[in-house]
Tab-separated table of C-alpha atoms and ligand atoms in Angstrom:
chain	number	residue	atom	x	y	z
A	167	MET	CA	-0.073	0.243	-0.307
A	168	LYS	CA	1.264	3.962	-0.868
A	169	GLU	CA	1.920	5.651	2.208
A	170	PHE	CA	-0.134	8.449	2.843
A	171	GLU	CA	-0.285	11.906	4.789
A	172	PRO	CA	-3.542	12.873	6.579
A	173	VAL	CA	-4.978	16.640	6.232
A	174	ILE	CA	-6.964	17.658	8.589
A	175	GLY	CA	-9.258	20.547	8.983
A	176	LEU	CA	-12.059	21.506	12.033
A	177	GLU	CA	-14.941	24.061	12.241
A	178	VAL	CA	-16.086	24.203	16.039
A	179	HIS	CA	-19.048	25.578	17.288
A	180	ALA	CA	-18.974	27.173	20.676
A	181	GLN	CA	-21.901	28.683	22.559
A	182	LEU	CA	-21.115	32.189	24.065
A	183	ALA	CA	-21.648	32.143	27.648
A	184	THR	CA	-24.378	35.188	27.387
A	185	GLN	CA	-27.497	35.808	29.688
A	186	SER	CA	-29.384	36.030	26.694
A	187	LYS	CA	-29.482	35.266	22.886
A	188	LEU	CA	-27.456	37.109	20.160
A	189	PHE	CA	-30.478	39.413	18.741
A	190	CYS	CA	-33.528	39.096	21.415
A	191	GLY	CA	-33.588	39.265	25.177
A	192	CYS	CA	-34.694	35.735	25.651
A	193	SER	CA	-32.409	33.386	27.853
A	194	SER	CA	-29.959	31.480	26.481
A	195	HIS	CA	-29.975	28.975	28.674
A	196	GLY	CA	-32.010	26.572	26.764
A	197	PHE	CA	-31.150	22.987	28.387
A	198	ASP	CA	-32.703	22.678	31.817
A	199	VAL	CA	-36.350	24.440	31.110
A	200	PRO	CA	-39.196	23.134	29.205
A	201	PRO	CA	-39.388	23.239	25.827
A	202	ASN	CA	-40.453	25.756	24.062
A	203	THR	CA	-40.217	28.336	26.862
A	204	ASN	CA	-37.101	30.421	26.626
A	205	ILE	CA	-38.667	31.855	23.064
A	206	CYS	CA	-40.030	35.340	21.134
A	207	PRO	CA	-41.218	36.752	17.944
A	208	ILE	CA	-37.768	37.437	17.000
A	209	CYS	CA	-35.999	34.264	17.789
A	210	THR	CA	-39.287	32.051	16.103
A	211	GLY	CA	-39.113	34.403	12.776
A	212	GLN	CA	-42.244	36.247	13.259
A	213	PRO	CA	-42.729	38.941	11.054
A	214	GLY	CA	-42.727	42.572	11.739
A	215	VAL	CA	-39.941	42.442	14.300
A	216	LEU	CA	-36.090	43.093	14.022
A	217	PRO	CA	-32.998	41.690	15.185
A	218	VAL	CA	-30.627	43.831	17.665
A	219	LEU	CA	-27.574	42.635	18.247
A	220	ASN	CA	-26.285	41.252	21.760
A	221	ARG	CA	-23.130	43.746	22.861
A	222	LYS	CA	-21.907	41.285	25.424
A	223	ALA	CA	-22.176	38.032	22.580
A	224	VAL	CA	-19.594	40.488	20.425
A	225	GLU	CA	-17.429	40.913	23.474
A	226	LEU	CA	-17.027	37.218	23.949
A	227	GLY	CA	-16.593	36.337	20.829
A	228	PHE	CA	-13.703	39.362	20.164
A	229	ARG	CA	-12.166	38.090	23.783
A	230	ALA	CA	-12.019	34.569	21.947
A	231	ALA	CA	-10.599	35.443	18.767
A	232	LEU	CA	-7.962	37.702	20.768
A	233	ALA	CA	-7.307	34.811	22.961
A	234	LEU	CA	-6.123	33.018	19.640
A	235	GLY	CA	-4.070	35.516	18.216
A	236	CYS	CA	-6.658	36.802	15.131
A	237	LYS	CA	-7.119	40.285	14.519
A	238	ILE	CA	-10.591	41.950	14.630
A	239	ARG	CA	-11.874	42.886	11.439
A	240	PRO	CA	-12.489	46.868	11.909
A	241	THR	CA	-16.068	46.245	9.727
A	242	SER	CA	-17.679	42.965	9.433
A	243	ILE	CA	-21.045	42.821	7.921
A	244	PHE	CA	-23.730	39.666	8.949
A	245	ALA	CA	-25.094	37.470	6.128
A	246	ARG	CA	-28.244	35.586	5.561
A	247	LYS	CA	-27.647	31.975	4.992
A	248	ASN	CA	-30.942	30.705	3.335
A	249	TYR	CA	-32.096	27.043	4.196
A	250	PHE	CA	-35.299	25.228	4.680
A	251	TYR	CA	-35.213	22.808	8.027
A	252	PRO	CA	-38.353	22.497	10.409
A	253	ASP	CA	-35.472	23.352	13.335
A	254	LEU	CA	-35.047	26.932	11.752
A	255	PRO	CA	-38.445	29.046	11.787
A	256	LYS	CA	-36.934	31.912	9.759
A	257	ASN	CA	-35.764	29.958	7.053
A	258	TYR	CA	-32.492	31.228	7.214
A	259	GLN	CA	-29.909	31.990	10.017
A	260	ILE	CA	-27.946	35.147	10.043
A	261	SER	CA	-24.251	34.515	10.580
A	262	GLN	CA	-21.264	35.731	9.011
A	263	TYR	CA	-19.738	34.884	5.602
A	264	GLU	CA	-17.555	37.001	3.774
A	265	GLU	CA	-16.530	39.388	6.057
A	266	PRO	CA	-16.158	37.351	8.942
A	267	PHE	CA	-15.090	39.623	12.444
A	268	SER	CA	-12.116	37.965	12.839
A	269	GLU	CA	-8.871	35.795	11.371
A	270	LYS	CA	-5.729	34.655	10.853
A	271	GLY	CA	-4.982	33.289	14.337
A	272	SER	CA	-3.101	29.964	15.518
A	273	LEU	CA	-3.353	27.790	18.665
A	274	ARG	CA	-0.029	25.962	19.619
A	275	LEU	CA	-0.845	22.415	20.651
A	276	PRO	CA	0.859	21.105	23.999
A	277	GLY	CA	3.451	19.384	21.982
A	278	GLY	CA	4.447	22.355	20.719
A	279	ARG	CA	2.901	22.324	16.962
A	280	THR	CA	1.290	25.350	15.370
A	281	ILE	CA	-2.117	25.290	14.457
A	282	GLY	CA	-3.605	28.058	12.056
A	283	VAL	CA	-6.863	29.683	12.376
A	284	HIS	CA	-8.781	30.982	9.533
A	285	ARG	CA	-11.333	32.578	10.726
A	286	ILE	CA	-13.913	32.976	13.604
A	287	HIS	CA	-17.122	33.918	13.018
A	288	LEU	CA	-20.440	35.093	14.799
A	289	GLU	CA	-23.941	32.958	14.267
A	290	GLU	CA	-26.833	32.012	15.674
A	291	ASP	CA	-27.869	28.601	16.647
A	292	ALA	CA	-31.270	26.740	15.401
A	293	GLY	CA	-33.661	24.788	17.526
A	294	LYS	CA	-33.537	20.890	18.505
A	295	LEU	CA	-35.964	18.431	17.005
A	296	LEU	CA	-36.884	15.606	18.821
A	297	HIS	CA	-37.365	11.900	17.006
A	298	SER	CA	-37.587	9.925	19.734
A	299	ILE	CA	-38.943	10.085	23.654
A	300	GLY	CA	-37.130	8.313	26.035
A	301	ASN	CA	-36.104	4.967	24.419
A	302	ARG	CA	-39.796	5.298	22.153
A	303	ASP	CA	-39.009	6.374	18.303
A	304	LEU	CA	-41.636	8.630	17.599
A	305	ASP	CA	-43.655	8.385	14.120
A	306	TYR	CA	-43.391	12.107	14.177
A	307	SER	CA	-41.047	14.763	15.386
A	308	LEU	CA	-40.878	17.556	17.773
A	309	VAL	CA	-39.313	20.549	17.219
A	310	ASP	CA	-37.592	22.900	20.038
A	311	PHE	CA	-36.734	26.119	19.835
A	312	ASN	CA	-35.107	27.194	23.035
A	313	ARG	CA	-31.955	26.904	21.336
A	314	CYS	CA	-33.214	29.283	18.459
A	315	GLY	CA	-31.052	32.255	18.186
A	316	ALA	CA	-28.522	31.344	21.113
A	317	PRO	CA	-24.967	33.056	20.027
A	318	LEU	CA	-22.332	30.678	18.677
A	319	ILE	CA	-18.845	31.467	17.565
A	320	GLU	CA	-17.872	29.433	14.724
A	321	THR	CA	-13.998	28.821	14.745
A	322	VAL	CA	-12.794	27.465	11.239
A	323	SER	CA	-8.724	25.798	11.728
A	324	GLU	CA	-6.294	25.850	8.858
A	325	PRO	CA	-6.043	21.931	7.371
A	326	ASP	CA	-2.953	21.939	9.474
A	327	MET	CA	-3.847	18.978	11.604
A	328	ARG	CA	-2.188	15.853	10.629
A	329	THR	CA	-3.107	12.831	12.789
A	330	PRO	CA	-5.963	11.900	14.399
A	331	GLN	CA	-4.481	12.753	18.124
A	332	GLU	CA	-3.900	16.087	17.018
A	333	ALA	CA	-7.218	16.983	16.258
A	334	TYR	CA	-7.476	15.731	19.713
A	335	GLU	CA	-4.952	17.639	21.330
A	336	TYR	CA	-6.658	21.163	19.397
A	337	LEU	CA	-9.934	20.760	20.664
A	338	THR	CA	-8.658	19.688	24.087
A	339	GLU	CA	-6.710	23.260	23.754
A	340	LEU	CA	-9.351	25.190	22.251
A	341	LYS	CA	-12.323	24.434	24.841
A	342	ALA	CA	-9.871	24.857	27.531
A	343	ILE	CA	-9.115	28.243	26.301
A	344	PHE	CA	-12.486	29.490	25.612
A	345	GLN	CA	-13.426	28.151	29.128
A	346	TYR	CA	-10.404	29.732	30.667
A	347	ILE	CA	-11.674	33.368	29.271
A	348	GLY	CA	-14.975	32.635	30.340
A	349	ALA	CA	-16.174	32.880	26.454
A	350	SER	CA	-18.291	29.275	26.651
A	351	SER	CA	-18.285	27.195	28.925
A	352	CYS	CA	-18.085	24.597	25.953
A	353	ASP	CA	-20.019	21.619	27.597
A	354	MET	CA	-20.822	18.798	25.013
A	355	GLU	CA	-23.248	17.210	26.690
A	356	LYS	CA	-25.450	20.272	26.538
A	357	GLY	CA	-24.679	20.885	22.955
A	358	GLU	CA	-22.185	23.869	23.860
A	359	MET	CA	-19.671	22.777	21.397
A	360	ARG	CA	-19.767	20.744	18.642
A	361	CYS	CA	-17.097	20.058	15.918
A	362	ASP	CA	-17.109	18.820	12.072
A	363	ALA	CA	-14.080	17.255	11.242
A	364	ASN	CA	-12.755	17.608	7.522
A	365	ILE	CA	-9.964	14.794	6.209
A	366	SER	CA	-8.275	14.132	2.721
A	367	LEU	CA	-5.095	12.236	2.335
A	368	ARG	CA	-1.885	12.729	0.129
A	369	GLU	CA	0.689	10.933	-0.656
A	370	LYS	CA	3.694	11.501	1.698
A	371	GLY	CA	5.801	14.194	0.112
A	372	ALA	CA	3.009	15.737	-2.152
A	373	GLU	CA	2.269	19.095	-1.761
A	374	LYS	CA	-1.153	19.310	-3.413
A	375	PHE	CA	-3.938	18.386	-1.124
A	376	GLY	CA	-6.296	15.513	-1.826
A	377	VAL	CA	-10.291	15.759	-1.842
A	378	ARG	CA	-11.495	15.323	1.385
A	379	ALA	CA	-14.734	14.518	3.208
A	380	GLU	CA	-16.495	16.429	6.312
A	381	VAL	CA	-17.300	14.240	9.123
A	382	LYS	CA	-20.633	15.613	11.237
A	383	ASN	CA	-22.286	13.986	14.001
A	384	LEU	CA	-19.416	13.854	16.191
A	385	ASN	CA	-20.565	13.926	20.288
A	386	SER	CA	-17.284	13.538	21.791
A	387	PHE	CA	-13.316	14.673	21.202
A	388	LYS	CA	-13.200	10.709	21.199
A	389	ALA	CA	-15.615	10.297	18.221
A	390	VAL	CA	-13.633	12.696	16.256
A	391	LYS	CA	-10.632	11.178	16.931
A	392	GLU	CA	-12.365	7.181	16.363
A	393	ALA	CA	-13.886	8.671	13.488
A	394	LEU	CA	-10.819	10.374	11.688
A	395	GLU	CA	-9.333	7.117	12.345
A	396	TYR	CA	-11.922	5.389	9.986
A	397	GLU	CA	-11.665	7.401	7.542
A	398	ILE	CA	-7.949	7.027	7.403
A	399	LYS	CA	-8.690	3.822	7.021
A	400	ARG	CA	-11.285	3.908	4.174
A	401	GLN	CA	-10.078	6.878	2.001
A	402	ALA	CA	-6.633	4.889	2.385
A	403	GLU	CA	-7.645	1.735	0.908
A	404	LEU	CA	-10.082	3.521	-1.532
A	405	LEU	CA	-6.924	5.251	-3.079
A	406	SER	CA	-4.662	2.038	-2.560
A	407	SER	CA	-6.975	0.136	-5.011
A	408	GLY	CA	-7.438	3.112	-7.348
A	409	GLY	CA	-10.113	4.641	-6.508
A	410	ARG	CA	-11.220	8.079	-5.882
A	411	VAL	CA	-12.319	10.041	-2.820
A	412	VAL	CA	-15.507	12.083	-3.300
A	413	GLN	CA	-15.866	15.170	-1.843
A	414	GLU	CA	-18.886	14.627	0.957
A	415	THR	CA	-20.509	14.737	4.044
A	416	ARG	CA	-20.460	12.164	5.638
A	417	LEU	CA	-22.117	11.222	9.339
A	418	TRP	CA	-19.938	9.301	12.316
A	419	ASN	CA	-22.075	6.497	13.395
A	420	GLU	CA	-20.951	5.713	16.717
A	421	LYS	CA	-22.700	2.655	16.852
A	422	GLU	CA	-20.943	0.599	14.382
A	423	GLY	CA	-18.161	2.829	14.006
A	424	LYS	CA	-18.422	3.700	10.787
A	425	THR	CA	-18.627	7.335	8.581
A	426	ALA	CA	-21.766	6.999	5.974
A	427	PRO	CA	-22.376	9.185	2.909
A	428	MET	CA	-24.758	11.883	3.919
A	429	ARG	CA	-25.111	14.445	1.164
A	430	SER	CA	-22.229	14.396	-2.199
A	431	LYS	CA	-21.149	17.833	-3.236
A	432	GLU	CA	-23.946	17.985	-6.028
A	433	GLU	CA	-26.668	17.763	-3.238
A	434	ALA	CA	-24.649	20.356	-1.215
A	435	HIS	CA	-27.224	23.560	-0.063
A	436	ASP	CA	-26.909	26.278	-2.218
A	437	TYR	CA	-27.608	28.757	1.058
A	438	ARG	CA	-27.732	32.017	-1.271
A	439	TYR	CA	-26.220	34.052	1.289
A	440	PHE	CA	-26.317	37.829	0.975
A	441	PRO	CA	-25.705	40.546	3.264
A	442	GLU	CA	-28.433	40.884	6.147
A	443	PRO	CA	-30.766	43.775	5.423
A	444	ASP	CA	-31.980	44.061	9.165
A	445	LEU	CA	-28.850	45.120	11.204
A	446	VAL	CA	-26.120	47.564	9.964
A	447	PRO	CA	-22.157	46.531	10.026
A	448	LEU	CA	-20.285	45.830	13.226
A	449	GLU	CA	-17.820	48.261	13.760
A	450	ALA	CA	-14.923	47.528	16.021
A	451	ASP	CA	-14.033	50.366	18.384
A	452	PRO	CA	-10.384	50.124	18.392
A	453	ALA	CA	-10.430	51.315	22.058
A	454	TRP	CA	-12.811	48.553	23.065
A	455	VAL	CA	-10.728	46.088	21.277
A	456	GLU	CA	-7.909	47.154	22.880
A	457	LYS	CA	-9.530	46.801	26.599
A	458	ILE	CA	-10.825	43.310	25.852
A	459	LYS	CA	-7.279	42.189	25.102
A	460	LYS	CA	-5.953	43.685	28.293
A	461	GLU	CA	-8.664	42.061	29.997
A	462	ILE	CA	-7.624	38.606	29.059
A	463	PRO	CA	-6.864	36.619	31.789
A	464	GLU	CA	-4.064	33.814	32.083
A	465	LEU	CA	-4.134	30.986	29.234
A	466	PRO	CA	-3.870	27.573	29.944
A	467	ARG	CA	-0.206	27.522	28.257
A	468	GLN	CA	1.292	29.870	30.134
A	469	ARG	CA	-0.481	28.747	33.414
A	470	ARG	CA	0.854	25.109	32.753
A	471	GLU	CA	4.577	26.809	32.287
A	472	ARG	CA	4.058	28.649	35.569
A	473	LEU	CA	3.147	25.492	37.236
A	474	ILE	CA	6.058	23.958	36.243
A	475	LYS	CA	8.552	26.397	36.979
A	476	THR	CA	6.504	27.388	40.976
A	477	TYR	CA	6.024	23.770	41.680
A	478	GLN	CA	7.955	21.492	39.721
A	479	LEU	CA	5.402	19.765	37.883
A	480	SER	CA	5.862	17.413	35.081
A	481	GLU	CA	5.119	18.607	31.765
A	482	TYR	CA	2.471	15.602	31.740
A	483	ASP	CA	1.279	16.744	35.073
A	484	ALA	CA	0.620	20.072	34.536
A	485	SER	CA	-0.729	19.892	31.187
A	486	VAL	CA	-3.470	17.168	33.465
A	487	LEU	CA	-3.684	19.404	35.736
A	488	THR	CA	-4.496	22.572	33.421
A	489	SER	CA	-6.446	21.030	31.042
A	490	TYR	CA	-9.752	22.441	32.474
A	491	LYS	CA	-9.961	26.029	34.503
A	492	ASP	CA	-11.665	24.517	37.604
A	493	LEU	CA	-9.169	21.322	37.923
A	494	ALA	CA	-6.509	24.034	37.823
A	495	ASP	CA	-7.844	26.350	40.269
A	496	HIS	CA	-8.471	23.274	42.916
A	497	ALA	CA	-4.710	21.891	42.467
A	498	GLU	CA	-3.150	25.211	42.351
A	499	GLY	CA	-5.354	25.885	45.492
A	500	ALA	CA	-3.840	22.881	46.891
A	501	LEU	CA	-0.279	23.417	45.912
A	502	LYS	CA	-0.041	26.922	47.258
A	503	GLN	CA	-0.745	25.747	50.921
A	504	VAL	CA	1.313	22.720	51.102
A	505	LYS	CA	4.010	23.171	53.556
A	506	SER	CA	6.808	21.093	52.235
A	507	PRO	CA	7.963	20.995	48.439
A	508	ALA	CA	8.117	17.614	48.944
A	509	ALA	CA	4.347	17.634	48.519
A	510	TYR	CA	4.167	19.176	45.070
A	511	LYS	CA	4.136	15.970	43.610
A	512	VAL	CA	2.020	14.208	45.735
A	513	VAL	CA	-0.713	17.111	45.397
A	514	ALA	CA	-0.481	16.067	41.345
A	515	ASN	CA	-0.666	12.302	41.707
A	516	LEU	CA	-3.385	13.034	44.324
A	517	GLU	CA	-5.707	15.027	42.006
A	518	ILE	CA	-5.282	13.131	38.826
A	519	ASN	CA	-4.986	9.151	39.979
A	520	GLN	CA	-7.796	9.392	42.734
A	521	HIS	CA	-9.439	12.113	42.574
A	522	LEU	CA	-10.145	12.596	38.957
A	523	ALA	CA	-11.048	8.677	39.155
A	524	LYS	CA	-13.573	9.465	41.541
A	525	LEU	CA	-15.192	12.479	40.190
A	526	ASN	CA	-15.619	10.478	36.964
A	527	GLU	CA	-16.791	7.255	38.707
A	528	SER	CA	-19.360	9.671	40.220
A	529	LYS	CA	-20.131	11.474	37.344
A	530	GLY	CA	-19.058	14.756	40.141
A	531	ASP	CA	-18.024	18.390	39.784
A	532	ILE	CA	-14.308	19.232	40.902
A	533	GLY	CA	-15.926	22.500	41.871
A	534	ASN	CA	-18.704	20.668	44.153
A	535	SER	CA	-16.094	18.088	45.297
A	536	LYS	CA	-16.586	17.451	49.370
A	537	VAL	CA	-12.789	17.506	48.934
A	538	LYS	CA	-11.447	20.958	49.911
A	539	PRO	CA	-8.018	22.117	48.209
A	540	GLN	CA	-6.746	22.780	52.044
A	541	GLN	CA	-7.655	19.181	53.112
A	542	LEU	CA	-5.865	17.702	49.913
A	543	ALA	CA	-2.956	20.098	50.900
A	544	ALA	CA	-2.848	18.462	54.577
A	545	LEU	CA	-2.853	14.843	53.091
A	546	ALA	CA	-0.099	15.842	50.458
A	547	ASP	CA	2.052	17.084	53.424
A	548	MET	CA	1.361	14.330	55.807
A	549	THR	CA	2.207	11.492	53.008
A	550	ALA	CA	5.070	13.148	51.303
A	551	THR	CA	6.952	14.488	55.122
A	552	ALA	CA	7.609	13.157	58.198
A	553	ALA	CA	6.494	9.794	56.125
A	554	THR	CA	3.213	9.944	58.671
A	555	LEU	CA	0.986	8.080	55.855
A	556	SER	CA	2.227	5.282	53.752
A	557	THR	CA	1.101	5.659	50.069
A	558	ALA	CA	-1.863	3.427	50.812
A	559	ALA	CA	-3.136	4.743	53.572
A	560	ALA	CA	-3.130	7.971	51.327
A	561	LYS	CA	-5.788	6.504	49.085
A	562	MET	CA	-7.598	4.723	52.068
A	563	VAL	CA	-7.862	8.698	53.197
A	564	PHE	CA	-8.739	10.143	50.131
A	565	GLU	CA	-11.685	8.011	49.370
A	566	GLU	CA	-12.991	8.401	53.168
A	567	MET	CA	-12.960	12.899	52.622
A	568	PHE	CA	-14.099	12.240	48.721
A	569	SER	CA	-17.565	10.343	50.417
A	570	THR	CA	-17.274	12.609	53.419
A	571	GLY	CA	-15.612	15.562	53.452
A	572	LYS	CA	-13.887	15.031	56.701
A	573	ASN	CA	-10.304	16.325	57.565
A	574	PRO	CA	-7.509	14.018	56.842
A	575	GLN	CA	-6.177	14.248	60.230
A	576	GLU	CA	-9.445	13.319	61.558
A	577	ILE	CA	-9.602	10.509	59.124
A	578	VAL	CA	-6.115	9.100	60.500
A	579	LYS	CA	-6.951	9.186	64.095
A	580	GLU	CA	-10.400	7.084	63.229
A	581	LYS	CA	-9.160	4.683	61.768
A	582	GLY	CA	-5.621	4.496	63.487
A	583	LEU	CA	-3.499	4.850	60.059
A	584	ALA	CA	-1.129	6.540	61.286
A	585	GLN	CA	1.922	5.079	59.878
A	586	VAL	CA	4.743	3.990	62.696
A	587	SER	CA	8.244	5.129	62.440
A	588	ASP	CA	8.846	4.042	65.809
A	589	ASP	CA	12.350	1.751	66.038
A	590	LYS	CA	10.682	-0.714	68.669
A	591	ALA	CA	7.111	-1.333	67.065
A	592	VAL	CA	9.147	-1.669	63.708
A	593	GLN	CA	11.849	-4.271	65.046
A	594	GLU	CA	9.200	-6.236	66.379
A	595	TRP	CA	7.193	-6.450	62.886
A	596	ILE	CA	10.747	-7.427	61.659
A	597	LYS	CA	10.960	-10.064	64.348
A	598	SER	CA	8.070	-12.275	63.548
A	599	ALA	CA	8.463	-11.824	59.733
A	600	VAL	CA	12.002	-13.248	59.861
A	601	SER	CA	11.511	-16.152	61.894
A	602	GLU	CA	8.232	-16.812	59.790
A	603	ASN	CA	10.120	-16.316	56.034
A	604	GLN	CA	13.194	-18.574	56.966
A	605	LYS	CA	13.841	-19.499	52.886
A	606	ALA	CA	13.476	-15.820	51.876
A	607	VAL	CA	16.067	-14.805	54.850
A	608	ASP	CA	18.341	-17.258	53.573
A	609	ASP	CA	17.596	-16.269	49.935
A	610	PHE	CA	18.686	-12.536	50.907
A	611	ARG	CA	21.848	-13.940	52.640
A	612	LYS	CA	22.786	-15.629	49.368
A	613	GLY	CA	22.644	-12.495	47.314
A	614	ASN	CA	19.199	-12.495	46.221
A	615	GLU	CA	18.307	-9.315	46.533
A	616	ARG	CA	14.554	-10.064	45.558
A	617	ALA	CA	14.032	-11.557	48.639
A	618	LEU	CA	14.185	-8.833	50.455
A	619	GLY	CA	10.774	-7.687	48.752
A	620	VAL	CA	9.358	-10.574	49.899
A	621	LEU	CA	10.173	-9.772	53.646
A	622	VAL	CA	9.430	-6.007	53.192
A	623	GLY	CA	6.010	-7.034	51.945
A	624	ALA	CA	5.843	-9.823	54.859
A	625	VAL	CA	6.437	-6.754	57.509
A	626	MET	CA	3.834	-4.306	55.916
A	627	LYS	CA	1.185	-6.901	56.171
A	628	LYS	CA	1.977	-7.420	59.835
A	629	SER	CA	1.597	-3.799	60.350
A	630	GLN	CA	-1.410	-3.654	58.363
A	631	GLY	CA	0.012	-1.224	56.173
A	632	LYS	CA	1.409	1.208	58.739
A	633	ALA	CA	5.128	0.583	58.939
A	634	ASN	CA	7.180	3.359	57.572
A	635	PRO	CA	8.510	1.693	54.095
A	636	GLY	CA	11.873	3.291	54.480
A	637	LEU	CA	12.709	2.557	58.047
A	638	VAL	CA	11.633	-0.987	57.289
A	639	ASN	CA	14.090	-1.228	55.141
A	640	LYS	CA	16.612	0.072	57.069
A	641	ILE	CA	16.099	-1.764	60.010
A	642	LEU	CA	15.865	-5.157	57.575
A	643	LYS	CA	19.208	-4.766	56.121
A	644	GLU	CA	20.762	-4.172	58.977
A	645	THR	CA	19.052	-6.788	61.166
A	646	LEU	CA	19.973	-9.137	57.748
A	647	LYS	CA	23.763	-8.504	58.004
B	209	ADP	P1	-16.638	24.763	3.904
B	209	ADP	O1	-17.278	26.081	4.129
B	209	ADP	O2	-17.166	24.234	2.772
B	209	ADP	O3	-16.622	23.658	5.015
B	209	ADP	P2	-14.127	25.604	4.082
B	209	ADP	O4	-13.495	26.050	3.210
B	209	ADP	O5	-14.595	26.881	4.746
B	209	ADP	O6	-15.448	24.645	3.718
B	209	ADP	O7	-13.083	24.451	5.332
B	209	ADP	C1	-13.983	23.898	5.822
B	209	ADP	C2	-12.569	23.523	6.831
B	209	ADP	O8	-12.188	22.235	6.086
B	209	ADP	C3	-11.407	23.971	6.929
B	209	ADP	O9	-11.157	23.899	8.545
B	209	ADP	C4	-10.386	23.509	6.575
B	209	ADP	O10	-9.070	23.805	7.231
B	209	ADP	C5	-10.751	22.265	5.750
B	209	ADP	N1	-10.221	21.705	4.809
B	209	ADP	C6	-9.873	22.609	3.671
B	209	ADP	N2	-9.576	21.611	2.420
B	209	ADP	C7	-8.685	20.792	3.220
B	209	ADP	C8	-9.008	19.442	2.890
B	209	ADP	N3	-8.528	19.364	1.325
B	209	ADP	N4	-8.309	18.407	3.514
B	209	ADP	C9	-8.669	18.559	4.590
B	209	ADP	N5	-9.118	19.735	5.316
B	209	ADP	C10	-9.563	20.810	4.669
B	210	MG	MG1	-18.090	23.323	6.353
B	211	ZN	ZN1	-35.990	35.567	21.648
């Protein structure tokens, strides 16, 4: 088979974190309320009404664009994108076409590669169709207009990504940036972030791009990655066997793990774009743009670098801990409060290996976790310094903290988990472990270092995990000399 290089470009919709919709005063939080309650004559496209642009949406859009290093166009215009579909009562969507409000930015992946951002434009969302209730399929469809007119930005990347993994990292970083700056909460389950993926293959070394497919219906970053992996295989097989990729839109089928054609280029909509006659051009006041730029808070990458520098975290730990803002705030809150630098790494381990796992299991939010940063810091100190707690015991304490919200000191006391670093007690455990494991003792004396592990294990067991392992090692070696 020939060798191919994937070329990937992503189009990402993110819902701006405003209170109200893009062109009317309706609430834009349509997710938790009954269908068709956040609607008005404007967002349901009734005659005789006029749209009024939401200033906050523009501000958040500008903030997002500036955070990605985009240029803000001094004047941009809104355009009507015309199509007929039951979720779109106006029969057109107000969007931006030829003159979007921003363009020419970039996003640096944690690994260092830079992906171009072609443009970002503002547009309104459509409604939502319901084809089933619970698991019951309907033989009709229901429509909910709550989301109609909600403010979105569409971020279109350059075709600069080369692997599904890079696409995944781009999305993760984009989401983190939008969340950090408060532009969007990017909750995919609420439809606040959606992605279409464009992918083509070219022969290794070729300059010209191949024909692309656009994949839709991607409900998670994992789905994006899997769909791209599937497309790479499909297109490579097609091209290798003398076939051709046709330009088309394909749908990802999560259950089957496949993409299938939705519509070809010939069937593509003609949106008959034209300038929106009901809105004046959007003028970006340079002083306002400058002010928004100045107010952009620390971005994930800067925070990552700062955590590495200040707390000697590894690249990996820092990138996991900064992947979303609430997690970074929690971890940093704990890092700030530990007493010994030896506990920094323990904080990272507790957050990543214990806390995230537990939150994942319980589908919980770190913002509402019973474990407060200060308590995590205390636990990390107890584990790292003075060797008061073994790693296994720390895990037990954490679990108890997670379910009860108690302080670690209290749990350690209640459960008698404090590590024993008292020579006498340790010697007693060693004495009985040695007498019960004569073979391991002989082996060790014959030079088998691994036999020591058996003995340490036996001592730990005798102490119910409470013996200080460093001390056990030291005294054992002295005893066996
Ligand atoms: P459309 O509006 O028809 O979707 P665009 O030109 O706006 O087309 O491109 C959409 C996305 O497709 C962009 O993210 C771009 O980077 C990507 N793209 C364009 N050409 C290719 C290609 N040959 N292979 C992969 N991605 C591509
Ligand atoms: Mg497209
Ligand atoms: Zn409305």
